[in-house]
Each structure stands twice: as structure tokens, then as C-alpha cells.
Short mmCIF file of C-alpha atoms and ligand atoms in Angstrom, two decimals:
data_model
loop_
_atom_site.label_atom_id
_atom_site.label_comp_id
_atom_site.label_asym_id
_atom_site.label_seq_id
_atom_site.Cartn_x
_atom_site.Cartn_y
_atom_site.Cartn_z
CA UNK A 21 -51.41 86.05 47.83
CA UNK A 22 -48.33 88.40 47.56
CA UNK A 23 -45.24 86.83 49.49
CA UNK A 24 -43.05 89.66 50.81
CA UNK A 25 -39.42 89.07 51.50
CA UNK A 26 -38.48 89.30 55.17
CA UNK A 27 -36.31 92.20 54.38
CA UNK A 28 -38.73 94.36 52.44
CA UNK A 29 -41.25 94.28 55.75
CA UNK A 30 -40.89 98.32 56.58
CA UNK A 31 -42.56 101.31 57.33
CA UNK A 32 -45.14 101.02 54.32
CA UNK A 33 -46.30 97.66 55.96
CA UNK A 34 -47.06 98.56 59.19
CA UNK A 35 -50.86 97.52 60.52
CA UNK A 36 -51.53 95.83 57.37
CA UNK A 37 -51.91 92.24 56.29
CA UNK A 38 -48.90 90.39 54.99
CA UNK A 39 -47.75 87.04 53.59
CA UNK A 40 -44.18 85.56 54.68
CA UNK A 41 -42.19 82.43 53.80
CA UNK A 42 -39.35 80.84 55.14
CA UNK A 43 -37.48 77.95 57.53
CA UNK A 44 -38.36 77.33 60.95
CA UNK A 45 -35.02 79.00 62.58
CA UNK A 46 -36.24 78.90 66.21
CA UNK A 47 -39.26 78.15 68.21
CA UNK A 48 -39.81 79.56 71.81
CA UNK A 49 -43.31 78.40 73.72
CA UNK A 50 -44.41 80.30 76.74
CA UNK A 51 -47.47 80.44 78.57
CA UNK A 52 -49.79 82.43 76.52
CA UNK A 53 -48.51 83.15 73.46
CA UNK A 54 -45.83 81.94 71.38
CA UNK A 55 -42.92 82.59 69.29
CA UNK A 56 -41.57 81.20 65.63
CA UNK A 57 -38.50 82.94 64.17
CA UNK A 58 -39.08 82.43 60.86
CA UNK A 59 -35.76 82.71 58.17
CA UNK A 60 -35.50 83.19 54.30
CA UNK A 61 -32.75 84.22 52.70
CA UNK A 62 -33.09 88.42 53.41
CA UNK A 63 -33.89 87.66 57.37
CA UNK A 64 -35.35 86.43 60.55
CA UNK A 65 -38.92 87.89 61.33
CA UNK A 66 -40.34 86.80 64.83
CA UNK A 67 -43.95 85.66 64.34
CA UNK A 68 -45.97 85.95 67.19
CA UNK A 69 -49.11 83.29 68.00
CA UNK A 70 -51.43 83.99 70.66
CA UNK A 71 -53.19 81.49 72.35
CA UNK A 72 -56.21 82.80 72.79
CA UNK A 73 -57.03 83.14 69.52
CA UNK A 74 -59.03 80.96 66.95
CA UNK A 75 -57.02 78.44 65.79
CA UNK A 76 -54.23 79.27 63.17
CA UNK A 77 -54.46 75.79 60.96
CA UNK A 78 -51.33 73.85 62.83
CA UNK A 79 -50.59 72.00 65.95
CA UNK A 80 -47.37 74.02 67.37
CA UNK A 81 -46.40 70.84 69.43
CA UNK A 82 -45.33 68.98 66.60
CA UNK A 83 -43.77 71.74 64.88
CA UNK A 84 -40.10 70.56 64.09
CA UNK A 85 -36.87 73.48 63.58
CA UNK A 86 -36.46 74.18 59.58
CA UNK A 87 -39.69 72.82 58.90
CA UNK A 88 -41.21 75.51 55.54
CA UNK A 89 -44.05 77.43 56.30
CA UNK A 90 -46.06 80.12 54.93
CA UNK A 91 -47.53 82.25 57.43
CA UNK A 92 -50.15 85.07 57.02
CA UNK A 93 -50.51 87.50 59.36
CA UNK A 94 -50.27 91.11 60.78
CA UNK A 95 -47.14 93.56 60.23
CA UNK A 96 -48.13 95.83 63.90
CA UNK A 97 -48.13 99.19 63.90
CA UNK A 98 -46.61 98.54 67.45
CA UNK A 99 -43.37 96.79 66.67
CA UNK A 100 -42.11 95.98 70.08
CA UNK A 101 -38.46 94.55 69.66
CA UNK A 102 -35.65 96.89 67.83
CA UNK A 103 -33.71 94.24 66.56
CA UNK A 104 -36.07 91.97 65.06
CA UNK A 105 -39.17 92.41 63.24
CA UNK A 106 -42.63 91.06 64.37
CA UNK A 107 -45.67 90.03 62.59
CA UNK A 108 -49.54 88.59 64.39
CA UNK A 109 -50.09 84.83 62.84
CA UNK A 110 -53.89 84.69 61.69
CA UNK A 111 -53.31 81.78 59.16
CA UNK A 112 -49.90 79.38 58.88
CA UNK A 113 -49.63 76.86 56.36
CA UNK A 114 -47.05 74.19 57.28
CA UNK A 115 -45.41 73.61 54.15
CA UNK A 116 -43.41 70.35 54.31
CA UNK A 117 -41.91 69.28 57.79
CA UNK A 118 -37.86 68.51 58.28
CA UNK A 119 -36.69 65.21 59.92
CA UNK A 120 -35.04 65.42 63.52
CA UNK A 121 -32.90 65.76 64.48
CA UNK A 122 -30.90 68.18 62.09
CA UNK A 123 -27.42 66.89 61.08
CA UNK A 124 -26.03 69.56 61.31
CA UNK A 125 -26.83 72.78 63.28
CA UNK A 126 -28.27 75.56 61.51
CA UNK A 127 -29.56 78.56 64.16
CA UNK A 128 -26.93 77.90 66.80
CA UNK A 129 -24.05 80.13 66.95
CA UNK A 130 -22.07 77.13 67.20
CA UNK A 131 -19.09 76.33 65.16
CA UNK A 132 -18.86 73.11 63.14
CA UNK A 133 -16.16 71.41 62.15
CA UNK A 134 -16.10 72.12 57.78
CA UNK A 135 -15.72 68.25 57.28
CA UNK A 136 -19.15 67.67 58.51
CA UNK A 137 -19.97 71.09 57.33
CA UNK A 138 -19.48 69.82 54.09
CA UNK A 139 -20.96 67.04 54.20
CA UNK A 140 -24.54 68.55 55.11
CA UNK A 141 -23.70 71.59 53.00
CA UNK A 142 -27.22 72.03 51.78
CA UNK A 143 -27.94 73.23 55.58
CA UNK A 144 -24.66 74.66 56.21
CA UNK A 145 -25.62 76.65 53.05
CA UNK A 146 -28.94 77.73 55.15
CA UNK A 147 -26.64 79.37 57.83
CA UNK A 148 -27.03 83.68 56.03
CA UNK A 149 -23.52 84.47 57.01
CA UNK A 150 -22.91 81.21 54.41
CA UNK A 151 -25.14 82.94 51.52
CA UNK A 152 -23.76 85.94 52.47
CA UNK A 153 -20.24 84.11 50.69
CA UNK A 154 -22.14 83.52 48.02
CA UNK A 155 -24.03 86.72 47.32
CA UNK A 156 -20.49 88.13 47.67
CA UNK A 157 -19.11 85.83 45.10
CA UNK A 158 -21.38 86.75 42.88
CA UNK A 159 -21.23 90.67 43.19
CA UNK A 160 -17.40 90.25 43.02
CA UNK A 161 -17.93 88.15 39.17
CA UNK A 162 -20.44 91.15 38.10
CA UNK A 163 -18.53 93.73 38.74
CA UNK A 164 -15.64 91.97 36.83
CA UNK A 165 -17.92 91.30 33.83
CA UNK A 166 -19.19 94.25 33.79
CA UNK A 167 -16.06 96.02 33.85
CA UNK A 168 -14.96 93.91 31.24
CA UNK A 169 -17.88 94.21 28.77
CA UNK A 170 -16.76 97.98 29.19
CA UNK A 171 -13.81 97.52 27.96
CA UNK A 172 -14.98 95.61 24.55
CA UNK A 173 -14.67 92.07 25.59
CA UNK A 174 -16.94 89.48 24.49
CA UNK A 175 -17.87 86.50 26.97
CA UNK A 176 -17.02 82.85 25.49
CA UNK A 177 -17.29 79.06 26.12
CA UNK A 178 -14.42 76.97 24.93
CA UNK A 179 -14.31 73.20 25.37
CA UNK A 180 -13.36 71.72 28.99
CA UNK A 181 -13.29 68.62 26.92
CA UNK A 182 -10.08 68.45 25.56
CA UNK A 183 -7.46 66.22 23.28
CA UNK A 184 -4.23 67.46 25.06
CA UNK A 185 -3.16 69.20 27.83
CA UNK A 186 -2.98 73.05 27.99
CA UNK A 187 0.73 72.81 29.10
CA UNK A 188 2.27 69.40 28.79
CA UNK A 189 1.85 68.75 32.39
CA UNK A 190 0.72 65.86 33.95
CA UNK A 191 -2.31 67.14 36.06
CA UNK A 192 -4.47 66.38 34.07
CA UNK A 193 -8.15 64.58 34.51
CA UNK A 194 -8.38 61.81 32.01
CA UNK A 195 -11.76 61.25 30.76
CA UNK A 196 -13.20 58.12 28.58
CA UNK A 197 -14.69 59.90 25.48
CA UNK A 198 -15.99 57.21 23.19
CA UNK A 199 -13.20 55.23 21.42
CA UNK A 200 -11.21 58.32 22.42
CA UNK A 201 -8.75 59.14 25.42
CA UNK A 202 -9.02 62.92 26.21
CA UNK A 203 -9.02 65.32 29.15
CA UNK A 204 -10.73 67.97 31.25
CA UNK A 205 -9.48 71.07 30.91
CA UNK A 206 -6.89 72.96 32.73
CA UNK A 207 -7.27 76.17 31.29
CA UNK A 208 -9.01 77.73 28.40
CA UNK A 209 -5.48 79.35 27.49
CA UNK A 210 -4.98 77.77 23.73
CA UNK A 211 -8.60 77.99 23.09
CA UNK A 212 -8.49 81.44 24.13
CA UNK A 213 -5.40 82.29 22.01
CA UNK A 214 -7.10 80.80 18.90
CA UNK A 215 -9.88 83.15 18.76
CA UNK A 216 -7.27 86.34 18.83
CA UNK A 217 -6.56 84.89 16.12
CA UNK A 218 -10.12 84.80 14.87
CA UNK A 219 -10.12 88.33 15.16
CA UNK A 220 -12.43 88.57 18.32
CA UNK A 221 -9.70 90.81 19.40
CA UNK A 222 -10.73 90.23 23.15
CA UNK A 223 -12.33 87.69 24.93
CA UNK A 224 -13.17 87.08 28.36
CA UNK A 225 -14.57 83.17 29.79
CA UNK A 226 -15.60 82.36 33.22
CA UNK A 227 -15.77 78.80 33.57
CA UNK A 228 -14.00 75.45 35.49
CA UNK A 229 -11.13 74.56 35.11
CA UNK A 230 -9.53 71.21 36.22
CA UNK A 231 -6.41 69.94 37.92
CA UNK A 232 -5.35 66.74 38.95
CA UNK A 233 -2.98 68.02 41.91
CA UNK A 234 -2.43 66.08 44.97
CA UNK A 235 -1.86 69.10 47.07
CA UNK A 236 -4.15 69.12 49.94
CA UNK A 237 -3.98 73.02 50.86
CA UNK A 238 -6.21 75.90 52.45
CA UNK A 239 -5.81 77.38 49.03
CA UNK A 240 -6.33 74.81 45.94
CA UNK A 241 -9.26 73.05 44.86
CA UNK A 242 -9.16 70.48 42.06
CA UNK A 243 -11.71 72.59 40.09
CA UNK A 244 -11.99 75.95 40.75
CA UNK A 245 -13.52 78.64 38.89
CA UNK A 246 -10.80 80.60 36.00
CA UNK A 247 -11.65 83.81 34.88
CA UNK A 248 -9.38 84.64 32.30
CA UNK A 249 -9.11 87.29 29.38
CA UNK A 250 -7.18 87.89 26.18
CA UNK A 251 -6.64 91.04 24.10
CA UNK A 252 -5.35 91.37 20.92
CA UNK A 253 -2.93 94.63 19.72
CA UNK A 254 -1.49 94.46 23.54
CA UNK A 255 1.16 93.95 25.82
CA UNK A 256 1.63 92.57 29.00
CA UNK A 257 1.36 95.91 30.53
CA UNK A 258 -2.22 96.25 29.15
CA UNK A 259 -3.47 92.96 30.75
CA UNK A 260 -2.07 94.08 34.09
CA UNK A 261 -3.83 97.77 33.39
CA UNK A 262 -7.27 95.54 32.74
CA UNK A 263 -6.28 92.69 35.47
CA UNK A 264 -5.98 96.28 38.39
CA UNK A 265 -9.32 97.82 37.22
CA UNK A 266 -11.05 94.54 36.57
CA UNK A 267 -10.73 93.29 40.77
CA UNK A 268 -11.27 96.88 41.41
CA UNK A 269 -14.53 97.29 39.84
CA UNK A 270 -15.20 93.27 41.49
CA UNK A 271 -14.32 94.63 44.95
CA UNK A 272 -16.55 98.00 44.43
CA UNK A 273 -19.07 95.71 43.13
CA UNK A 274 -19.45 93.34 46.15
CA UNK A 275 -19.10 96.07 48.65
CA UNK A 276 -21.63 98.15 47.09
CA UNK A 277 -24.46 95.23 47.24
CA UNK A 278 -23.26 93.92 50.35
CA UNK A 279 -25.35 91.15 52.29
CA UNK A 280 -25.89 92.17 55.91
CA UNK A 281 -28.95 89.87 56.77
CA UNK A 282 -28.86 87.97 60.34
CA UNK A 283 -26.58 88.30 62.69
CA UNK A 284 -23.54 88.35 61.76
CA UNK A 285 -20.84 90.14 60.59
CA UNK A 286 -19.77 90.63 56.86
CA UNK A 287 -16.00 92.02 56.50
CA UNK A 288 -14.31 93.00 53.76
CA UNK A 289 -11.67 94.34 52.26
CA UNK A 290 -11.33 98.52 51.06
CA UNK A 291 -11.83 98.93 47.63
CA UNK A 292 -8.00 99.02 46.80
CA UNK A 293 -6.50 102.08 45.35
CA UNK A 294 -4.72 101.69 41.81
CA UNK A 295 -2.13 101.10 40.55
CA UNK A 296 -0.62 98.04 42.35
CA UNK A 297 2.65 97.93 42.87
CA UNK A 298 4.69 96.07 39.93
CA UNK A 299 8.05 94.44 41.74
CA UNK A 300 10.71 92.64 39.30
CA UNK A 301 11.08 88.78 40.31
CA UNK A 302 14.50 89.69 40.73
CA UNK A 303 13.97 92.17 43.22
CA UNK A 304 11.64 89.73 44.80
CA UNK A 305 14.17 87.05 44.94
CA UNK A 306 17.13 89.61 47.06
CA UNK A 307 14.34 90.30 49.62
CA UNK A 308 14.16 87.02 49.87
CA UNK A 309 18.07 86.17 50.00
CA UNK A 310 18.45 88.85 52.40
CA UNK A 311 15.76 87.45 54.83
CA UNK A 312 18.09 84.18 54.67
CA UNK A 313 15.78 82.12 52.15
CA UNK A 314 17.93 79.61 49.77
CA UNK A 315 16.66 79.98 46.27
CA UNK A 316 18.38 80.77 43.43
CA UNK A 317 17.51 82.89 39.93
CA UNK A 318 15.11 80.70 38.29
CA UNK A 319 13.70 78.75 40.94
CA UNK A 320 10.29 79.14 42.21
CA UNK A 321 8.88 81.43 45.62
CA UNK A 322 7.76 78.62 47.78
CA UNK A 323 5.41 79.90 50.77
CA UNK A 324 7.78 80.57 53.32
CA UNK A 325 9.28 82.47 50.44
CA UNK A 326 6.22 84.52 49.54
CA UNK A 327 5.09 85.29 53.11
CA UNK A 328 8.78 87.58 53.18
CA UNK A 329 7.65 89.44 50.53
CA UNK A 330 3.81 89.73 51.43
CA UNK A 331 5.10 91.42 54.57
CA UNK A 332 6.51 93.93 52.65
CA UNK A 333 3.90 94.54 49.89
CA UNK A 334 0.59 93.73 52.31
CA UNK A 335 -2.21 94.45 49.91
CA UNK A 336 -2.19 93.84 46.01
CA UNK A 337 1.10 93.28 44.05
CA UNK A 338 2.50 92.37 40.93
CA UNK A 339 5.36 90.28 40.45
CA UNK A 340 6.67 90.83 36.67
CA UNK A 341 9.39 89.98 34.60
CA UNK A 342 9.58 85.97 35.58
CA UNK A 343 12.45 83.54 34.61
CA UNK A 344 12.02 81.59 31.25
CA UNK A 345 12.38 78.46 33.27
CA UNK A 346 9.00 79.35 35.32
CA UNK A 347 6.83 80.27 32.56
CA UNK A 348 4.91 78.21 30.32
CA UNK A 349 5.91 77.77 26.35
CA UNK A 350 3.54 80.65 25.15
CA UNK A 351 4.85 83.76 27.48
CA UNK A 352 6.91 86.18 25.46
CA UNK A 353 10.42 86.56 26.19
CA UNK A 354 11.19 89.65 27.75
CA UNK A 355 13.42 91.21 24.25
CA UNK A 356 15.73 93.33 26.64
CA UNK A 357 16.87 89.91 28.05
CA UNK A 358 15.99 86.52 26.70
CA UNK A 359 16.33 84.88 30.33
CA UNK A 360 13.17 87.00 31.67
CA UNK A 361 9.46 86.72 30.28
CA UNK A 362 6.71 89.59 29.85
CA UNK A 363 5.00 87.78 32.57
CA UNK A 364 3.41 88.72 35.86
CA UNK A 365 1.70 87.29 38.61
CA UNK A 366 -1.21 89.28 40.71
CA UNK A 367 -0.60 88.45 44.73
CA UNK A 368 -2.24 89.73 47.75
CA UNK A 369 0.16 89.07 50.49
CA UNK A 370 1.68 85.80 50.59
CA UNK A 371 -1.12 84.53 48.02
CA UNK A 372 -0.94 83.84 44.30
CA UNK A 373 -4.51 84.79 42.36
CA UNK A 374 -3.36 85.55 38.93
CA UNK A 375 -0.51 84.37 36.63
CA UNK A 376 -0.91 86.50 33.40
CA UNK A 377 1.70 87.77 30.31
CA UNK A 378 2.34 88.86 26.94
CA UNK A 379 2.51 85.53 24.15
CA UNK A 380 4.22 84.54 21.68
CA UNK A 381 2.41 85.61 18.53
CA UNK A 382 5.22 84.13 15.86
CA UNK A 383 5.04 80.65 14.68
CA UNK A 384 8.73 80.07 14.47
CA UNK A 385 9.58 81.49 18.30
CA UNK A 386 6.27 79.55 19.44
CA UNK A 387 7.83 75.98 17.48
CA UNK A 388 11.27 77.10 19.02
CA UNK A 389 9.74 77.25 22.66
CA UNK A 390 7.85 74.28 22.64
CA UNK A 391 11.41 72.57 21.79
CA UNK A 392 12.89 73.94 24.48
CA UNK A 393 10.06 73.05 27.31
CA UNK A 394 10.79 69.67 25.96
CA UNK A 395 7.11 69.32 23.87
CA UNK A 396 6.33 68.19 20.36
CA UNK A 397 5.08 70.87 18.44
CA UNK A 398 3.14 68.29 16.34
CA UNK A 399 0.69 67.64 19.21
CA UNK A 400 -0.62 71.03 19.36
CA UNK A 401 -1.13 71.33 15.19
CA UNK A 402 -4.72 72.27 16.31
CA UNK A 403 -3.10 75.78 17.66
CA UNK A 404 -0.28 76.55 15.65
CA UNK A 405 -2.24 76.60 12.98
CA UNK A 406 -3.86 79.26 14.07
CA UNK A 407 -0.69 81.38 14.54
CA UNK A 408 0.17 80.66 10.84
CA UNK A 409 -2.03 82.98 8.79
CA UNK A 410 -2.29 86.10 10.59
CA UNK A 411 -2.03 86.10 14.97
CA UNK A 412 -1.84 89.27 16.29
CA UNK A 413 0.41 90.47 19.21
CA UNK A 414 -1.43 89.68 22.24
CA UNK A 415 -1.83 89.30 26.15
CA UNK A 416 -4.14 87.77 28.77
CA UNK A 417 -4.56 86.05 32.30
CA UNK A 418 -6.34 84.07 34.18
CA UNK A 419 -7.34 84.34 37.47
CA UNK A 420 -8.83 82.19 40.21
CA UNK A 421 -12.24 83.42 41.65
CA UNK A 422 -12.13 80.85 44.83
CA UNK A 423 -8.62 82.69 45.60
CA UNK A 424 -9.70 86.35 44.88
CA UNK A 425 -13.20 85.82 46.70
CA UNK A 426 -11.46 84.58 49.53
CA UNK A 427 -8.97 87.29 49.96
CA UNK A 428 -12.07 89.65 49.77
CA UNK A 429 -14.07 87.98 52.70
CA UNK A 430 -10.66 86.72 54.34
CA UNK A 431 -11.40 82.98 54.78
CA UNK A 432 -8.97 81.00 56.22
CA UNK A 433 -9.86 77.86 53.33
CA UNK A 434 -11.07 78.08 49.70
CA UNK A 435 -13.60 75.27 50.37
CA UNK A 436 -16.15 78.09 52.14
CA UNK A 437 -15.89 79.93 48.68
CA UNK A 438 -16.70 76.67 46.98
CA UNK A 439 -20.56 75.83 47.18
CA UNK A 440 -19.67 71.83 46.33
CA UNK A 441 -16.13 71.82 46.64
CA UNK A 442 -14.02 68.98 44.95
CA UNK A 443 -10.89 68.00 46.66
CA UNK A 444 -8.31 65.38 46.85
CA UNK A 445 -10.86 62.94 48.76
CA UNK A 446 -14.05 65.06 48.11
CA UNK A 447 -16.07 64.20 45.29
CA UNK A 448 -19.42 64.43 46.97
CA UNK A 449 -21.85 66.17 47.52
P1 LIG B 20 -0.42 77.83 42.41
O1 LIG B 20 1.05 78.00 42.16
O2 LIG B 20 -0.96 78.73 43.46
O3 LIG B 20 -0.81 76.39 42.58
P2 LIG B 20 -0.61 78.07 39.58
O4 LIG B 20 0.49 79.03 39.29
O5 LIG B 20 -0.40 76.63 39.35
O6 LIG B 20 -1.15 78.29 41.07
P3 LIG B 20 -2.04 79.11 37.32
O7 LIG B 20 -1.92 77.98 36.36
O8 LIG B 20 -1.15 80.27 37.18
O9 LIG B 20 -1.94 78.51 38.80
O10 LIG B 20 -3.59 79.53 37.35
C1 LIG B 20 -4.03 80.87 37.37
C2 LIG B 20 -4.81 81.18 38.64
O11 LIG B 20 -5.82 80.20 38.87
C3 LIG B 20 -3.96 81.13 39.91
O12 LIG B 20 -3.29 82.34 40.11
C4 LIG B 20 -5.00 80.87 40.97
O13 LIG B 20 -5.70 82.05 41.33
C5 LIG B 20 -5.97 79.98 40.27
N1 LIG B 20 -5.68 78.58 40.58
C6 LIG B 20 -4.75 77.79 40.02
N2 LIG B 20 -4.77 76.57 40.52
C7 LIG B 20 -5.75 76.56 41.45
C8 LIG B 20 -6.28 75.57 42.31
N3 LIG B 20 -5.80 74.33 42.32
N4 LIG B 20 -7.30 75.91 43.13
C9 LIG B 20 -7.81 77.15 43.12
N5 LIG B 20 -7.36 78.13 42.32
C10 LIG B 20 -6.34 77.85 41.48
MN1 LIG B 21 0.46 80.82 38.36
#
């Protein structure tokens, strides 16, 4: 017995037999006949049982909302309803019955709050215009692979296991490993760096990466998904050049495949036209001044700071050319003007979804840096090394999918991009 996806039910089906699957979404009992939606993940079908017909295998009474079923039936030539397709029961199969009463809503058009959302997300997850998140997600990462395959990068796993910290920072995870102390990951950035050196030339990884921030925001998780790249023989302005096409090709991607099942919905964003605008920190930091904002050369855009600018630049940006002071030890100094890094940022609006630059490729500059960020050189032997015998010039960034996926879909939090997502008091589910 072929099982057909609610979706695929069309024209070619009509007066013959088919074979559906799904949830119980809704169940409506009238006189003589009645009515099952039935849900998978393409759609809602309305299965229709008459009464007067030989029995069908189930008692209907005791039929409970999300309950699994198989049903076999009739695709009508006659398909009364426009908006939602029909099929004739002959033969249903009740294939394992859900509890009642449900947690958590699923077929209502009612809004939950995302605390107990969360907490029953494996039937908030049922909800389409939920999957639909998901379905985007994953368009969005294809069409950034793929655009990045096309451009001669190879895929990678590095460690999220780690010795030391990416960046000297604190936020770091601390895991028991053995005898050992070490740490979850933050970022694959040294890892990364070392296989430039290796003469992969470029490299692209999609994995987690962890942070032990307190900030309870709309807009971090504590581990989110990185995507981040690095390409040998190139400059900052190359990694913005493959940053722009990369969440292009992402954007056509997910808006060429989108999910319109149910009924809801799906918005997204244009596929944006290239290039961005680039806008000089500097430049950044007067509009800021001039709106009245106190912060000085070499101090950070806080939000209040960033929303001034978003309203002037209201799709994608880049910010380049970043004070020393705000970049980590490995972005290259900007050699026109040693206070200002080869370093950019990728924002839409007021938000932050890629940080991104040229390195250091020379030992002695890379030793010199670490100095002056105030970190021992001698606990990151493990990648200096590498830079020792041969690193070539080189550029990369990383970029948050969580942050990018919900610009696309504009979500108000990051935790409806995030299927399980781990917070400052959420480690389950
Ligand atoms: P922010 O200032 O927004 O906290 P960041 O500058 O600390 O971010 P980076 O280290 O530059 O972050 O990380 C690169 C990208 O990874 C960011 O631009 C963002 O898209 C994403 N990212 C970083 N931290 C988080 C987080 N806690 N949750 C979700 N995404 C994150
Ligand atoms: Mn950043």
C-alpha cells in the first residue's frame, strides 16, 4: 500500500483509491456522516465517513485529536470544498492513540505563550506554520552551501572540544574531559585558520558553537548554529564579496522552495539586491554623535546605538574598518592606519549576523597582537605553529544562522528558529 502525501493528492487522483497518513487535527460529528481533518507535514485533507456504510475498522467515539491514523479511501471525482481536499474513508487504521488532553494546543489558532511553547515543543513543532521555520532554515543553509561549494570550498568538522578558548574570553563552557579541564567551543576560528595553512585554501563548517553569556535577549542563544568560511590568497574584501552572494543565494534558496502548507501565512524577505552597502565605523559612529548618542572612537555600538544607524541603512549593511580595540587578536590591521582593522560586520537593521575580516598571516605581528590583547602567546603554541612554516594571506567569517534565519522570516525571538533552544535557564527539552 502506496502512502501519498497530503499535498501530492491532485488531478491525477481523482475517483481513484488512495492511502493517507497523518495526525488527527480536527474531528467534527454530525448526524449522518462525519468529518476527520487529517494533518501530515504537506497538509490537512478532510476525510469524510458516512454512516451508513459498512463499518470502517474504528469506533469514532473514542477517537482522541492527534491520535495517527492511516486511512484508505476514495480521492472523488466530485471534490466539494475549494479550500480543502476530500477523500471517502473505506478502511482507517488507528495507528497509536494520543493522551488528553493535549498540553498544549495544536489546531487552534490560538496563541501560546513560547515558555510553555517550549516546553511541549514536540507539538508546538506539529503546528505547519512551525515546520514551515524549519523547512525555511533549511533551504536558507542549502542555498549557502551550495553557493559555497561553487565557489571551491570544502565542508569541515573541527573539534567543539577544545583545550583553550578561541579568544581569551571568559564565556566559555567548561567541560570535565578525563583527567583533563577543557572547553566547548566558541568558534571554529583557530581551527579554521590552521587548515589555510594546510593548504585547503578554503573551507567552509556549519556546526555549534558555544557561549557561556548571561545575556537573556530576543537575539542570543547559548549555542547557536556558526557558519563560517575561510579563504586563502584573499582579503577582507573577498570574504565580504563571498559573505553578499553567499545570503543571497540562502535567501533565493528558501524563497524558491517555500513552504505554504495550512493556513497560514509564510513572509519573507526580497531576495536582496547586491552589493550591500559598506559604511566605515567611523562614519557610523558621527551618525551616531549627531543623533546625540555618547560613544567615543573605539567604543562599541550598543543597541540604542545601532537602531540610529539601521534607520538609515534598513536592509543589509556592512560596517568595515573597526577599531583595534574591538577586534579580536587575529584581524589584520588596517596598513593605511594601524588604529583601524580589515574587519567588517554584516547587519540588517539594528541587528548584528556576521563579524568577519582579513588575519594576521605573520608570526611575529600575530605574537605582537596577542601581547597587546593582554594573552600569552605560549597558550596557543598549537596555532602559531601553524603560521610558522608557510600561512598564506587569508580572510573569513562567521555568521549566525538563528540570526540570519530570523531576519528572513522576521521573528520577533531567536528561540522560534531554534528547534531545542538552550538558554540561560533552558537546558531542556
Ligand atoms: P553579539 O555582539 O551580537 O553578541 P558577537 O559579536 O559576540 O555577537 P561573533 O563572535 O562576532 O558574535 O559571532 C559571529 C556571529 O555569530 C554573530 O554575528 C551572530 O550572528 C552569531 N552569534 C554570536 N553570538 C551569538 C549568540 N549568543 N546567539 C546567536 N547567535 C550568535
Ligand atoms: Mn561580532
Amino acid at each position: 500500500m502506496k502512502r501519498t502525501l497530503i499535498s501530492e493528492l491532485d488531478n491525477d487522483h481523482l475517483g481513484k483509491t488512495v492511502t493517507v497518513e497523518g495526525w488527527i487535527h480536527e474531528i467534527k460529528r454530525l448526524k449522518s456522516v462525519d468529518f476527520i481533518m487529517l494533518r501530515d507535514k504537506t497538509g490537512i485533507v478532510q476525510v469524510t465517513v458516512k454512516k451508513t456504510e459498512t463499518p470502517i475498522g474504528i469506533d469514532l467515539g473514542s477517537l482522541t485529536r492527534e491520535s495517527v491514523m492511516r486511512v484508505t479511501g476514495e480521492f472523488p471525482e466530485k471534490q466539494i470544498s475549494k479550500k480543502m481536499k476530500e477523500i471517502t474513508a473505506s478502511k482507517i487504521d488507528l495507528l497509536n492513540v494520543a493522551a488528553t488532553p493535549l498540553p498544549l494546543p495544536v489546531a487552534e489558532n490560538i496563541e501560546s505563550d513560547l515558555e510553555t511553547r517550549l516546553n511541549n515543543r514536540f507539538l508546538d513543532l506539529r503546528r505547519h506554520e512551525n515546520y514551515a521555520i524549519f523547512h525555511t532554515k533549511s533551504n536558507l543553509l542549502w542555498g549557502i552551501r551550495s553557493f559555497l561549494h561553487t565557489h571551491g570550498f570544502v565542508e569541515v568538522n573541527t573539534p567543539k572540544i577544545v583545550a583553550s578558548s578561541t579568544e581569551g574570553g571568559a564565556d566559555l563552557f567548561r567541560v570535565q574531559y578525563f583527567e583533563m579541564d577543557a572547553y566547548l567551543n566558541q568558534s571554529p576560528q583557530l581551527y579554521k585558520e590552521i587548515l589555510i595553512s594546510s593548504g585547503f585554501e578554503r573551507v567552509f563548517e556549519v556546526g555549534p558553537a558555544f557561549r557561556a553569556e548571561k545575556h537573556n535577549t530576543t537575539y542570543h542563544l547559548n549555542e547557536f548554529t556558526s557558519i563560517d568560511i575561510e579563504m586563502g590568497f584573499s582579503n577582507h574584501e573577498d570574504a565580504m564579496a563571498m559573505l553578499e552572494g553567499s545570503v543571497k543565494s540562502g535567501i533565493e534558496n528558501a524563497l524558491s522552495h517555500a513552504h505554504n502548507s495550512g493556513n497560514y501565512q509564510l513572509r519573507m524577505l526580497e531576495v536582496p539586491e547586491l552589493p550591500f552597502p559598506r559604511v566605515e565605523y567611523s562614519k557610523c559612529l558621527s551618525m551616531v554623535q549627531n543623533a546625540g548618542g555618547k560613544i567615543e572612537f573605539g567604543e562599541d555600538f550598543g543597541p540604542e546605538h545601532l537602531r540610529v544607524i539601521g534607520e538609515k541603512y534598513p536592509g543589509f549593511y556592512f560596517i568595515t574598518k573597526w577599531p583595534s580595540e574591538l577586534r579580536p587578536f587575529y584581524t589584520m590591521v588596517d596598513p593605511d592606519d594601524e588604529t583601524l582593522t580589515n574587519s567588517f560586520d554584516l547587519q540588517f537593521r539594528e541587528r548584528e549576523i556576521t563579524s568577519g575580516a582579513q588575519r594576521v598571516h605573520d608570526p611575529e605581528m600575530l605574537r605582537r597582537r596577542f601581547v597587546a590583547k593582554g594573552l600569552n602567546p605560549e597558550d596557543f603554541q598549537f596555532y602559531l605553529n601553524a603560521f610558522r612554516y608557510g600561512m598564506p594571506p587569508h580572510a573569513g567569517w562567521g555568521l549566525g544562522l538563528e540570526r540570519l534565519a530570523m531576519i528572513l522570516l522576521d521573528l520577533k525571538n531567536i528561540r522560534e528558529t531554534s528547534l531545542f533552544p538552550r538558554d540561560r535557564t533552558r537546558i531542556v527539552p
